[in-house]
GROMACS .gro file of C-alpha atoms in nm:
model
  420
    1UNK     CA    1  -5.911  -0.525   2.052
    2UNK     CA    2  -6.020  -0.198   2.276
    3UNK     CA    3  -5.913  -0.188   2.617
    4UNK     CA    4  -6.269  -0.309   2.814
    5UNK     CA    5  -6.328  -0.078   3.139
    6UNK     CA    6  -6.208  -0.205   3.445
    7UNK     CA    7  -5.915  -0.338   3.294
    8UNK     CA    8  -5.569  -0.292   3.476
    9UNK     CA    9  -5.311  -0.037   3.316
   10UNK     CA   10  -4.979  -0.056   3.417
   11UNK     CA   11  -4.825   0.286   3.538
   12UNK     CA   12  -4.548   0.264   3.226
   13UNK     CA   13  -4.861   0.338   2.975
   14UNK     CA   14  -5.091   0.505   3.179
   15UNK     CA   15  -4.945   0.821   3.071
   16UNK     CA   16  -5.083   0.840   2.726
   17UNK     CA   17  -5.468   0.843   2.633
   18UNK     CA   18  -5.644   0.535   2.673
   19UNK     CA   19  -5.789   0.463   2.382
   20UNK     CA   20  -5.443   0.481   2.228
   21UNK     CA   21  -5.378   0.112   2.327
   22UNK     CA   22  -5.535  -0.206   2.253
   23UNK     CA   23  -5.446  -0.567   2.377
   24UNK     CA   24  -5.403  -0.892   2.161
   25UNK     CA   25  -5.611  -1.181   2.211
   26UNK     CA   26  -5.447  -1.484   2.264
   27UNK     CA   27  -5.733  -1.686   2.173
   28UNK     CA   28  -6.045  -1.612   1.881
   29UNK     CA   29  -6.347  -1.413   2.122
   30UNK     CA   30  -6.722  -1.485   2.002
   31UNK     CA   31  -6.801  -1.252   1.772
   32UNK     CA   32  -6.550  -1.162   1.586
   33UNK     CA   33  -6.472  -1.170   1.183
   34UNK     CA   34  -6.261  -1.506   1.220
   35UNK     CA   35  -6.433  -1.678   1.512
   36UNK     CA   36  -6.605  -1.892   1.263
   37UNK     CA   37  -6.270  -2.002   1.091
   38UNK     CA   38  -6.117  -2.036   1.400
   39UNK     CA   39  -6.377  -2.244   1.536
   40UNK     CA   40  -6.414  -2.444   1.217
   41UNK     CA   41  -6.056  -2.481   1.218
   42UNK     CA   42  -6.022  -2.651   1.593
   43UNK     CA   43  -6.318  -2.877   1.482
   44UNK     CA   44  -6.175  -3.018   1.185
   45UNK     CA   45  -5.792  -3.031   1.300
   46UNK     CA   46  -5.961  -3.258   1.579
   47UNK     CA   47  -6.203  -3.439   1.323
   48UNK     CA   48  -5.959  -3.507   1.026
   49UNK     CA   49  -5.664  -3.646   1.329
   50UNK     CA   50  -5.955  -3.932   1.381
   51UNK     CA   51  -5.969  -4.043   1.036
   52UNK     CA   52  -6.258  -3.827   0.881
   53UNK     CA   53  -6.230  -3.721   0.531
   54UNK     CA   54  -6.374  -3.377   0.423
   55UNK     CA   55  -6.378  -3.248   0.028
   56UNK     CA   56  -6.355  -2.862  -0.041
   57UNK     CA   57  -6.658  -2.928  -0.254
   58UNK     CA   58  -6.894  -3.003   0.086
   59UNK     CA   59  -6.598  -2.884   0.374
   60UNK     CA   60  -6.860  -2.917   0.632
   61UNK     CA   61  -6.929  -3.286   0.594
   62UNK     CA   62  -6.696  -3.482   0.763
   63UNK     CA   63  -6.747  -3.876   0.692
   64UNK     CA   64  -6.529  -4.217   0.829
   65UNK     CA   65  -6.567  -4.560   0.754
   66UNK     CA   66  -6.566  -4.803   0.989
   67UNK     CA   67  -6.571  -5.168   1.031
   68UNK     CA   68  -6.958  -5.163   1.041
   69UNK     CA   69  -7.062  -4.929   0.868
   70UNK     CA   70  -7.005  -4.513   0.831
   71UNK     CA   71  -7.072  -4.235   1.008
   72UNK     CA   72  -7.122  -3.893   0.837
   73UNK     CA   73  -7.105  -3.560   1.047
   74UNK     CA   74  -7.257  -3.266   0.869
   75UNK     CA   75  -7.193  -2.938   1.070
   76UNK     CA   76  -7.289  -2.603   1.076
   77UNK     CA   77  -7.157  -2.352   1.297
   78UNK     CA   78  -7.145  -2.557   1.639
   79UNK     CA   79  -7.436  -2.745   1.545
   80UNK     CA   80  -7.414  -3.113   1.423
   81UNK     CA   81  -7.600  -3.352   1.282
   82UNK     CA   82  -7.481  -3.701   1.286
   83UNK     CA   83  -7.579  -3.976   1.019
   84UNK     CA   84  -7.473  -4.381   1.092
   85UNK     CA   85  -7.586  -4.658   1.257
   86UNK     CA   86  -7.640  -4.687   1.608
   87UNK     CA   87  -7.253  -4.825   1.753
   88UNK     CA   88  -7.102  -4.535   1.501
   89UNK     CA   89  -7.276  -4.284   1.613
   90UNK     CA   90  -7.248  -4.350   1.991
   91UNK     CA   91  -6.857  -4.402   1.942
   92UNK     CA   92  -6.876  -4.047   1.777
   93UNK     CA   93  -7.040  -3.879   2.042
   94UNK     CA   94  -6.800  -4.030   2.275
   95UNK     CA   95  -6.500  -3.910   2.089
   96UNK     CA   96  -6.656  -3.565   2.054
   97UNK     CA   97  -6.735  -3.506   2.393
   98UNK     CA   98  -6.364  -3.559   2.501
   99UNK     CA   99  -6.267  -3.253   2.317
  100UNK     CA  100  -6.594  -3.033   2.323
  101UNK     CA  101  -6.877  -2.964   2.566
  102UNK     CA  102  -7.228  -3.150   2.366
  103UNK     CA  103  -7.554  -3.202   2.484
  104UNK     CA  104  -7.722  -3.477   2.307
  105UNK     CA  105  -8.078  -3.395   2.147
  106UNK     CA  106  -8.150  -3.754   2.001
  107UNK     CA  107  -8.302  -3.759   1.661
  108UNK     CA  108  -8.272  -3.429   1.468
  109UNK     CA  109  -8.653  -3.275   1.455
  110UNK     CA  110  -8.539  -2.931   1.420
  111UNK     CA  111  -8.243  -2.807   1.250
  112UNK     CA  112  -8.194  -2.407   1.073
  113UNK     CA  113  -8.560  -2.358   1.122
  114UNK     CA  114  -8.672  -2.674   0.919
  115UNK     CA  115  -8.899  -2.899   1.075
  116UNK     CA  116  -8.819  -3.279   1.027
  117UNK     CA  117  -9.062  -3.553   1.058
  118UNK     CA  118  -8.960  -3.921   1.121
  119UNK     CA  119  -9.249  -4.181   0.953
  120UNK     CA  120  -9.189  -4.544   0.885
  121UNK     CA  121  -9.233  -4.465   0.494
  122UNK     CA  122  -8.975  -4.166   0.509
  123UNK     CA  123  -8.901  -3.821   0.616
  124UNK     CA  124  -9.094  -3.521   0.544
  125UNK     CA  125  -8.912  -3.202   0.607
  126UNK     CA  126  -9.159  -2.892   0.613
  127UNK     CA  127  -9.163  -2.475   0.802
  128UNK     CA  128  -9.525  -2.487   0.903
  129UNK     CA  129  -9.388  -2.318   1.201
  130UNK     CA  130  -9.241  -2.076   1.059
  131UNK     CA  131  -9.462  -1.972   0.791
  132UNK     CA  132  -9.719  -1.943   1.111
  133UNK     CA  133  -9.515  -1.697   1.233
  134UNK     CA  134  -9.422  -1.447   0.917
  135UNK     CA  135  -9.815  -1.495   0.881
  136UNK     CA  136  -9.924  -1.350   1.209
  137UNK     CA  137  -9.555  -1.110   1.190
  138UNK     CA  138  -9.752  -0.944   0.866
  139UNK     CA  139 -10.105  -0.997   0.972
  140UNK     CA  140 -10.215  -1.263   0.758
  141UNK     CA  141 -10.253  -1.498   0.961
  142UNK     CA  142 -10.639  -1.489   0.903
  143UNK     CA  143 -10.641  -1.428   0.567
  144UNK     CA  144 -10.860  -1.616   0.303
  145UNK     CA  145 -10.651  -1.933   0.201
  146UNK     CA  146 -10.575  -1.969  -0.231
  147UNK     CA  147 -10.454  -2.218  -0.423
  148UNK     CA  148 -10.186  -2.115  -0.625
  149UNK     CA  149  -9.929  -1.832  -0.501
  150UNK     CA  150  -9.950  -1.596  -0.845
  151UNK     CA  151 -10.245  -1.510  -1.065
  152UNK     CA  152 -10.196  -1.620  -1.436
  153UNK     CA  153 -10.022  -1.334  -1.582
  154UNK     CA  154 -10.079  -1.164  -1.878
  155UNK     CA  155  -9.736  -1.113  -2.087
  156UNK     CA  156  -9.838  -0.784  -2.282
  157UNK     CA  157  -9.702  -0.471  -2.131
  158UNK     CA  158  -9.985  -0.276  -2.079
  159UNK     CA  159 -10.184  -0.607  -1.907
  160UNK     CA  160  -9.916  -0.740  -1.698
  161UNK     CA  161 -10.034  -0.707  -1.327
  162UNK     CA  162  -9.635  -0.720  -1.214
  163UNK     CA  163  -9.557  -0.436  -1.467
  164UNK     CA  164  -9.235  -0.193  -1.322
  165UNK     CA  165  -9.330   0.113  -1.167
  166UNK     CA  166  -9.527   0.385  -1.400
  167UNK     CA  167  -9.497   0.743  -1.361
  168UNK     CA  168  -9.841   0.833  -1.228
  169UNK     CA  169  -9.823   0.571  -0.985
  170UNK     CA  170  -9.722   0.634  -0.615
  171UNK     CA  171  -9.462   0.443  -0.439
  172UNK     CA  172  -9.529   0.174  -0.111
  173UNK     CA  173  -9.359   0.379   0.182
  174UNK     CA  174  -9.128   0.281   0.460
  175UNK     CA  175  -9.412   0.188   0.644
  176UNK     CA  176  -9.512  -0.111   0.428
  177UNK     CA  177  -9.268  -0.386   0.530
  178UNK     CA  178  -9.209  -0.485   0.163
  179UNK     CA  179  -8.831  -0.558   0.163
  180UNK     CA  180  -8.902  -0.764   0.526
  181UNK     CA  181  -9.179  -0.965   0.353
  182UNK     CA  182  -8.979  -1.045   0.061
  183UNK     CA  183  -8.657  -1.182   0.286
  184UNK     CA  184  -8.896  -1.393   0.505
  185UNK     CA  185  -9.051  -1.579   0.165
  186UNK     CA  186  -8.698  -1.617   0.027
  187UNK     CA  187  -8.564  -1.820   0.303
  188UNK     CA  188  -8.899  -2.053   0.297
  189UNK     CA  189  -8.823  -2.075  -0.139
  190UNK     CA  190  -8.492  -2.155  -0.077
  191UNK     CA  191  -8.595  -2.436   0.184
  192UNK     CA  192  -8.881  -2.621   0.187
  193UNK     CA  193  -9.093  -2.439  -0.050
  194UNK     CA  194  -9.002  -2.436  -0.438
  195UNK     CA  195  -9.353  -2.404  -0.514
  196UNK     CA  196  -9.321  -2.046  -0.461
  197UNK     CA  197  -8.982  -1.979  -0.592
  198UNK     CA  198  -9.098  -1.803  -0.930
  199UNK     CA  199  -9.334  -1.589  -0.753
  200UNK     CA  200  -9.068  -1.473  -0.536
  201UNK     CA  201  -8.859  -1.433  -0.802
  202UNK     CA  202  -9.097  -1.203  -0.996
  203UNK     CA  203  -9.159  -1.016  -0.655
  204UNK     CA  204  -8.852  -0.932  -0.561
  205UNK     CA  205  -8.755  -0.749  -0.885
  206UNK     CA  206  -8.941  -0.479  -0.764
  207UNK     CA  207  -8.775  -0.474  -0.415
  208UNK     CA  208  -8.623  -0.078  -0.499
  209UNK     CA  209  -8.994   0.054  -0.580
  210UNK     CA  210  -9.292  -0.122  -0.524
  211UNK     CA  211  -9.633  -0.032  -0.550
  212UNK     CA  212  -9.970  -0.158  -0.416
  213UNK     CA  213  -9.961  -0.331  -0.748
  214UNK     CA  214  -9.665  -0.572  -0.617
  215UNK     CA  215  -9.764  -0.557  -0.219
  216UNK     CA  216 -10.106  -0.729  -0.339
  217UNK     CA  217  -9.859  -0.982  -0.518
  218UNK     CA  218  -9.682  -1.076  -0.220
  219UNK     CA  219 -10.007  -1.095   0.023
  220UNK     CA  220 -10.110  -1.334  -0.279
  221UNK     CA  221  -9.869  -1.555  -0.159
  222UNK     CA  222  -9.942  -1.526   0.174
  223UNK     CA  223 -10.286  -1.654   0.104
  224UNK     CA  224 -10.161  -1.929  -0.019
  225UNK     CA  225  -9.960  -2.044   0.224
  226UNK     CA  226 -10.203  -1.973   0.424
  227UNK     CA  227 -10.404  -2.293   0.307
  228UNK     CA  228 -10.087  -2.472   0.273
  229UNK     CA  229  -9.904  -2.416   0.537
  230UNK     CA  230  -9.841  -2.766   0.673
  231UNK     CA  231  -9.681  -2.867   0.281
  232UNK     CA  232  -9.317  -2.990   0.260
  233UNK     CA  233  -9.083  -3.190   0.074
  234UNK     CA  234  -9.122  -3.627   0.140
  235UNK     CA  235  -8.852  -3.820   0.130
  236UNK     CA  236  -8.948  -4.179   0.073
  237UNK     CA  237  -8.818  -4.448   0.153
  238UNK     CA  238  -8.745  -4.824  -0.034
  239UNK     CA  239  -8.731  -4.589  -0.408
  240UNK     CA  240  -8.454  -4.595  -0.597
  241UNK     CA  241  -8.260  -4.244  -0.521
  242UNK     CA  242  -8.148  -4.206  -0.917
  243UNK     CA  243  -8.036  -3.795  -0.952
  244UNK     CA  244  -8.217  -3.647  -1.266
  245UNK     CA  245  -8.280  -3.332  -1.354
  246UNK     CA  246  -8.569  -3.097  -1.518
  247UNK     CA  247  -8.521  -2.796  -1.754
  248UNK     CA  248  -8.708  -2.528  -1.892
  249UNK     CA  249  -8.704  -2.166  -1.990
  250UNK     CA  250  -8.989  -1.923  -2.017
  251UNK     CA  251  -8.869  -1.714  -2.345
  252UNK     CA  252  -8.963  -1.321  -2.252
  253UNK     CA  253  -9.134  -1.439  -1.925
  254UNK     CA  254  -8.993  -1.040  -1.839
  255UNK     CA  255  -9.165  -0.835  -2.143
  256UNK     CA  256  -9.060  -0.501  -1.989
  257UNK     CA  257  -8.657  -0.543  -2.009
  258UNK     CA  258  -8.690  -0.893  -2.309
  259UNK     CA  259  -8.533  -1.143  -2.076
  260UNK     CA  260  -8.635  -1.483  -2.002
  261UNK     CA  261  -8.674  -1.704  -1.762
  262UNK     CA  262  -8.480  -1.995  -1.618
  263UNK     CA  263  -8.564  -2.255  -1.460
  264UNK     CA  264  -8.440  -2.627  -1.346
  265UNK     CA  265  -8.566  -2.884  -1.064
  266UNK     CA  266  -8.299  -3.160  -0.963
  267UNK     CA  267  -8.506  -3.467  -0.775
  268UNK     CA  268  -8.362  -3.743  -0.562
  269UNK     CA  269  -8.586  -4.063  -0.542
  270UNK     CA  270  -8.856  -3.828  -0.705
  271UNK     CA  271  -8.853  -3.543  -0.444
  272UNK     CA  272  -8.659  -3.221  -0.548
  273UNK     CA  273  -8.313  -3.182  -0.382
  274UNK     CA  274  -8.211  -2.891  -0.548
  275UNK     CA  275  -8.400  -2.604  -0.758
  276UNK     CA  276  -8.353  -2.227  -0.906
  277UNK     CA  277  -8.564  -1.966  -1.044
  278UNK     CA  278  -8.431  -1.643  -1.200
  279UNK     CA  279  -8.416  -1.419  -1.466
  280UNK     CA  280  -8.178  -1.468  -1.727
  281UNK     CA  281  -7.925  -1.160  -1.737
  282UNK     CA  282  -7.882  -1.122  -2.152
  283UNK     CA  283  -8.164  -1.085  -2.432
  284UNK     CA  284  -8.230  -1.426  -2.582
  285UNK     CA  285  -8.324  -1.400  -2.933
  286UNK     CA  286  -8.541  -1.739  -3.001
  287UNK     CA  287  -8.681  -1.994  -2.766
  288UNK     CA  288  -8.403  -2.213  -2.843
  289UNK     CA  289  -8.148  -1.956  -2.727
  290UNK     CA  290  -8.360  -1.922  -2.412
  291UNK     CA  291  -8.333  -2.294  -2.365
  292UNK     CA  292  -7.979  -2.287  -2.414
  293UNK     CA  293  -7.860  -2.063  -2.160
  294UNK     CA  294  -8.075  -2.264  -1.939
  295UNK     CA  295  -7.944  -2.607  -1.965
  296UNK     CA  296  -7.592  -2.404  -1.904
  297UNK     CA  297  -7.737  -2.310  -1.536
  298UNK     CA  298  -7.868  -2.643  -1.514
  299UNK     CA  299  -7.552  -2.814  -1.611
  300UNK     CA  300  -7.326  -2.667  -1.389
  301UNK     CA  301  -7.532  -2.765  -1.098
  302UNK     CA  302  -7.577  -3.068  -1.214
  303UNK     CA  303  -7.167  -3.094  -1.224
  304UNK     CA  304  -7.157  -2.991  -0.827
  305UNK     CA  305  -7.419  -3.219  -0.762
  306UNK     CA  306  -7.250  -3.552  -0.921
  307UNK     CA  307  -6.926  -3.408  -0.724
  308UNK     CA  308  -7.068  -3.422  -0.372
  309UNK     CA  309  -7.255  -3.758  -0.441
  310UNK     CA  310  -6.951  -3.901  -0.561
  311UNK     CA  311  -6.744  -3.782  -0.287
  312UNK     CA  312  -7.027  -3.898  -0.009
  313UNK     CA  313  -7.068  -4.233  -0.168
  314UNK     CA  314  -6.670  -4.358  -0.275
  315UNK     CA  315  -6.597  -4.191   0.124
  316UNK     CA  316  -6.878  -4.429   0.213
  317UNK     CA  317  -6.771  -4.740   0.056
  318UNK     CA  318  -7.141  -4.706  -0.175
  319UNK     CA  319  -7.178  -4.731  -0.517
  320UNK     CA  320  -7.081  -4.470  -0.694
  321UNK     CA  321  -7.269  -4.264  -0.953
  322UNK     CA  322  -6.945  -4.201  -1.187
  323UNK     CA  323  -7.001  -4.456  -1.431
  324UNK     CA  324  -7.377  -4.356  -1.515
  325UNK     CA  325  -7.499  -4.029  -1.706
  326UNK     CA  326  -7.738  -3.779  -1.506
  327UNK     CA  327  -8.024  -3.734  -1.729
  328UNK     CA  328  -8.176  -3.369  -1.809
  329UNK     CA  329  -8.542  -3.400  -1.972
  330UNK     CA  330  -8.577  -3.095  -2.176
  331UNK     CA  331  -8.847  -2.997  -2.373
  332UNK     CA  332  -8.697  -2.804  -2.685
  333UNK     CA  333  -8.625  -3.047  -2.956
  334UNK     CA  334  -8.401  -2.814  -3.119
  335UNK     CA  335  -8.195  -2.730  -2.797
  336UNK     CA  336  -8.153  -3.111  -2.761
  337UNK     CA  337  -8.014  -3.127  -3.110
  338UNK     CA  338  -7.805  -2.852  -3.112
  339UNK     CA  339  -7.651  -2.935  -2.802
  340UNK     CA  340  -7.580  -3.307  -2.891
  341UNK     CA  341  -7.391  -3.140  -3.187
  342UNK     CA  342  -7.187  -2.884  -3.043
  343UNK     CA  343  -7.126  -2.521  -3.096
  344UNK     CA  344  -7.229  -2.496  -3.502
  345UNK     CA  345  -7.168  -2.191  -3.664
  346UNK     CA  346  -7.536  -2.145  -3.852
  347UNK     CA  347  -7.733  -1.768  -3.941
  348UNK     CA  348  -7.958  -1.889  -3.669
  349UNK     CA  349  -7.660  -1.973  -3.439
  350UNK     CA  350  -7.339  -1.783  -3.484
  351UNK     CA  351  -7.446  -1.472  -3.198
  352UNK     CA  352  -7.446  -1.750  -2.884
  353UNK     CA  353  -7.124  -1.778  -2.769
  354UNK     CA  354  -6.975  -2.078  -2.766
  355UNK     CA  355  -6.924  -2.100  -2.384
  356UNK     CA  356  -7.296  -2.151  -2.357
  357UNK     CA  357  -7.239  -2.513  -2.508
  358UNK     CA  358  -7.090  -2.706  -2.188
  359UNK     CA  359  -7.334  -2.912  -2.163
  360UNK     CA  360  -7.196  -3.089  -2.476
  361UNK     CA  361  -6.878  -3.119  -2.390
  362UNK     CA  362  -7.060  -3.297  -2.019
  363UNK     CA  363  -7.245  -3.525  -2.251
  364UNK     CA  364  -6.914  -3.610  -2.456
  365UNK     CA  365  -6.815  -3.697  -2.144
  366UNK     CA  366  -7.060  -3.934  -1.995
  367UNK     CA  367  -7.154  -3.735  -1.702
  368UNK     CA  368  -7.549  -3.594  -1.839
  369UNK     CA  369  -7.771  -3.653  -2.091
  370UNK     CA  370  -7.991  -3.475  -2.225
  371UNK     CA  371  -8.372  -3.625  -2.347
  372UNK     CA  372  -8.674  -3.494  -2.448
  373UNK     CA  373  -9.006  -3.460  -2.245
  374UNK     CA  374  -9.327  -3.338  -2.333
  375UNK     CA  375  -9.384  -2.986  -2.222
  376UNK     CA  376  -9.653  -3.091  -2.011
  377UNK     CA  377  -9.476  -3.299  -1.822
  378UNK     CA  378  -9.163  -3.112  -1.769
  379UNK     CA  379  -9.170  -3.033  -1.360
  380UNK     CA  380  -8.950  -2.744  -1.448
  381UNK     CA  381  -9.226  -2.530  -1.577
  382UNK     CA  382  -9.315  -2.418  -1.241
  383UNK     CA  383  -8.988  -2.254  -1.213
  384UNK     CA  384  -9.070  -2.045  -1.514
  385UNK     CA  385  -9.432  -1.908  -1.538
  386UNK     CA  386  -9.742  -1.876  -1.342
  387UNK     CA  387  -9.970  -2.151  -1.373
  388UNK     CA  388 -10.340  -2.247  -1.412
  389UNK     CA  389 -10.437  -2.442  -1.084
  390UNK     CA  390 -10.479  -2.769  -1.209
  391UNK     CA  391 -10.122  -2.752  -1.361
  392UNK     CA  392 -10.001  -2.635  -1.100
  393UNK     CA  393 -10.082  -2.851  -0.826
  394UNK     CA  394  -9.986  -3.184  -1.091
  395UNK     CA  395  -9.641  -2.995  -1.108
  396UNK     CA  396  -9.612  -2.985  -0.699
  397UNK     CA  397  -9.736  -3.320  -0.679
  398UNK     CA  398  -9.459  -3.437  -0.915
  399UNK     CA  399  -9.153  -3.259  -0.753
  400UNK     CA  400  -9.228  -3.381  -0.400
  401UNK     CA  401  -9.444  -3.163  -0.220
  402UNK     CA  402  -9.708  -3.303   0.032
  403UNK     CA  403  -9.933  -3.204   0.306
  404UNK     CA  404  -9.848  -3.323   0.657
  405UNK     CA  405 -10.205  -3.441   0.756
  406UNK     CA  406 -10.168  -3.656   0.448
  407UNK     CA  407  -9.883  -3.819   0.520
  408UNK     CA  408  -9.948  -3.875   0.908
  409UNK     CA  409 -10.345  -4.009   0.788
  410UNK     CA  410 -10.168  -4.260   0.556
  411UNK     CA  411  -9.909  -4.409   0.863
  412UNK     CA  412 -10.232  -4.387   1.051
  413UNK     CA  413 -10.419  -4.639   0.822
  414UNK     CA  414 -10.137  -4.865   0.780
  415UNK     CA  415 -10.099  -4.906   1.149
  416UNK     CA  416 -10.442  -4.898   1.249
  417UNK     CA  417 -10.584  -5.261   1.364
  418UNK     CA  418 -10.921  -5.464   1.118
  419UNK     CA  419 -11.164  -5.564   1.299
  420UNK     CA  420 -11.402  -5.812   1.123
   0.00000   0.00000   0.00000
């Protein structure tokens, strides 16, 4: 690194310039482009001499087995979050501390910004603090409250509210905080808050030029989490925590440029775990192609999911999920067909390459399977298209999402004494 000021030359050097030398570190400095590999290094040299195991698929969980039990460490950066019973988890601490400087902050309630909430029928993990914030940071904190986060859109060119940019139209300027508004909903999509994830999607296409078109779009969704901003994902307890997964595709969901849509949901014990919603990067020709290149997504996240379970639960001692199919609901009949046959070279068929048909070769394999659901009930639909209300709010409902005052009134009743 640069010589700091105030740092002692000796007289052989001090002849040439001083920013001609620099001085190696012996040890990593905060800060700098390997500190983090360094760090993680000395933490899992120190973990892994204990006994821990760690899998390249999920390097930052580190898990033992013990006599009573497990204990699972899940780390990021220098902060951890340990899982076990009570003895493991105090013998952990104990260990740790030898090594490393810890304060203890007893049961996680706050971890990356997401808000966790301990009840006796689960754990609800919400950003109603957060979304307060990017609220009052763009001024909407006392804005009217809506129901859904995206008008239903019309999917003609000339009609569609979220068209591109036209030529008579003027640009949003550096003074609208676009690109800033569109980061801050990301990280909530990405989180806590799939209910917004295709209208963030849409959004953010437009990132390069909006227009008071698409800035009306995104205080939309402010609006709406401005009436929802207590929601988040419950985690219940005493269900049985089966993975499945939830596909769909909205076919020319982008008129302008004739790409679809993608979209999946993957729920654990009925509450979403994992989710995605993007545009699809070629020009699918039918529906069925559409739904094809969408199971693909699906499938391969599917595969990384089944990995890390595996890995947590044979590391655990648990029963593992190896021997049982995930199952994909889809609701194309003729992508479920096609797919359970392989790569067929029909008129209809012969353009989609054959690459796109993994998810046969998975279900050859025992590891998914693929049924149909009706279209109405596929939760993957809100990854794909703007909905009415109604639909909407079913679709939430069925991937998880609740309201905190709902929750905490319910753990209210149950506790609360009869009087007769």
């Amino acid at each position: 690194m640069k010589i700091p000021d105030g740092f002692v030359i000796s007289d052989e050097i001090k002849s040439k310039p001083h920013n001609m030398h620099s001085i190696k570190l012996q040890r990593s400095l905060y800060g700098l482009k390997q500190s983090g590999r360094m760090w993680y290094k000395r933490l899992s040299d120190y973990l892994l001499k204990e006994g821990y195991v760690n899998n390249s698929l999920c390097p930052c969980v580190f898990i033992k087995r013990s006599s009573t039990g497990f204990v699972i460490i899940a780390v990021y950066v220098d902060d951890l979050n340990i899982v076990g019973n009570h003895g493991d988890i105090v013998r952990t601490s104990e260990y740790l501390k030898k090594e490393f400087e810890m304060k203890e902050l007893g049961k996680t309630r706050l971890c990356l910004g997401l808000q966790i909430e301990h009840f006796s029928s689960g754990v609800f993990v919400h950003q109603s603090n957060y979304i307060e914030k990017i609220l009052k940071r763009f001024y909407m904190d006392k804005a009217h409250p809506l129901s859904s986060p995206m008008v239903v859109r019309s999917l003609e060119v000339d009609k569609d509210p979220f068209r591109p940019h036209e030529s008579d139209e003027e640009l949003l300027g550096p003074e609208v905080p676009y690109l800033s508004a569109i980061g801050a909903l990301m990280y909530l999509a990405n989180c806590t808050r799939p209910d917004i994830a295709f209208a963030v999607n849409l959004l953010a296409r437009y990132s390069s030029s909006p227009t008071r078109r698409h800035w009306n779009g995104i205080k939309h969704v402010f609006r709406y989490l401005r009436g929802t901003s207590d929601m988040g994902l419950f985690y219940s307890r005493g269900v049985k925590l089966n993975l499945q997964g939830y596909v769909d595709a909205g076919f020319l969901s982008d008129p302008h440029k004739a790409r679809s849509q993608t979209g999946y949901v993957f729920t654990c014990g009925n509450t979403a775990v994992s989710w995605k919603s993007v545009k699809q990067t070629m020009v699918a020709t039918s529906s069925n192609h559409s739904e094809v290149l969408a199971i693909h997504e699906a499938s391969r996240e599917c595969v990384w999911l089944r990995n890390m379970i595996e890995h947590i639960q044979e590391s655990c001692g648990l029963p593992s999920i190896k021997d049982s199919p995930t199952i994909l609901y889809e609701d194309n009949a003729a992508c479920i067909a096609q797919l359970s046959e392989g790569f067929i070279k029909g008129d209809r068929t012969k353009h989609i390459s054959p690459k796109f048909f993994y998810a046969h070769e998975l279900q050859k394999n025992g590891e998914i399977d693929i049924k149909q659901i009706r279209s109405s009930d596929n939760l993957a639909d809100i990854f794909t298209k703007a909905l009415p209300t109604t639909t909407f709010k079913r679709l939430t409902y069925g991937i998880g999402l609740r309201k905190l005052k709902d929750i905490a009134s319910k753990e209210t009743e149950q506790v609360s004494p009869m009087f007769t």
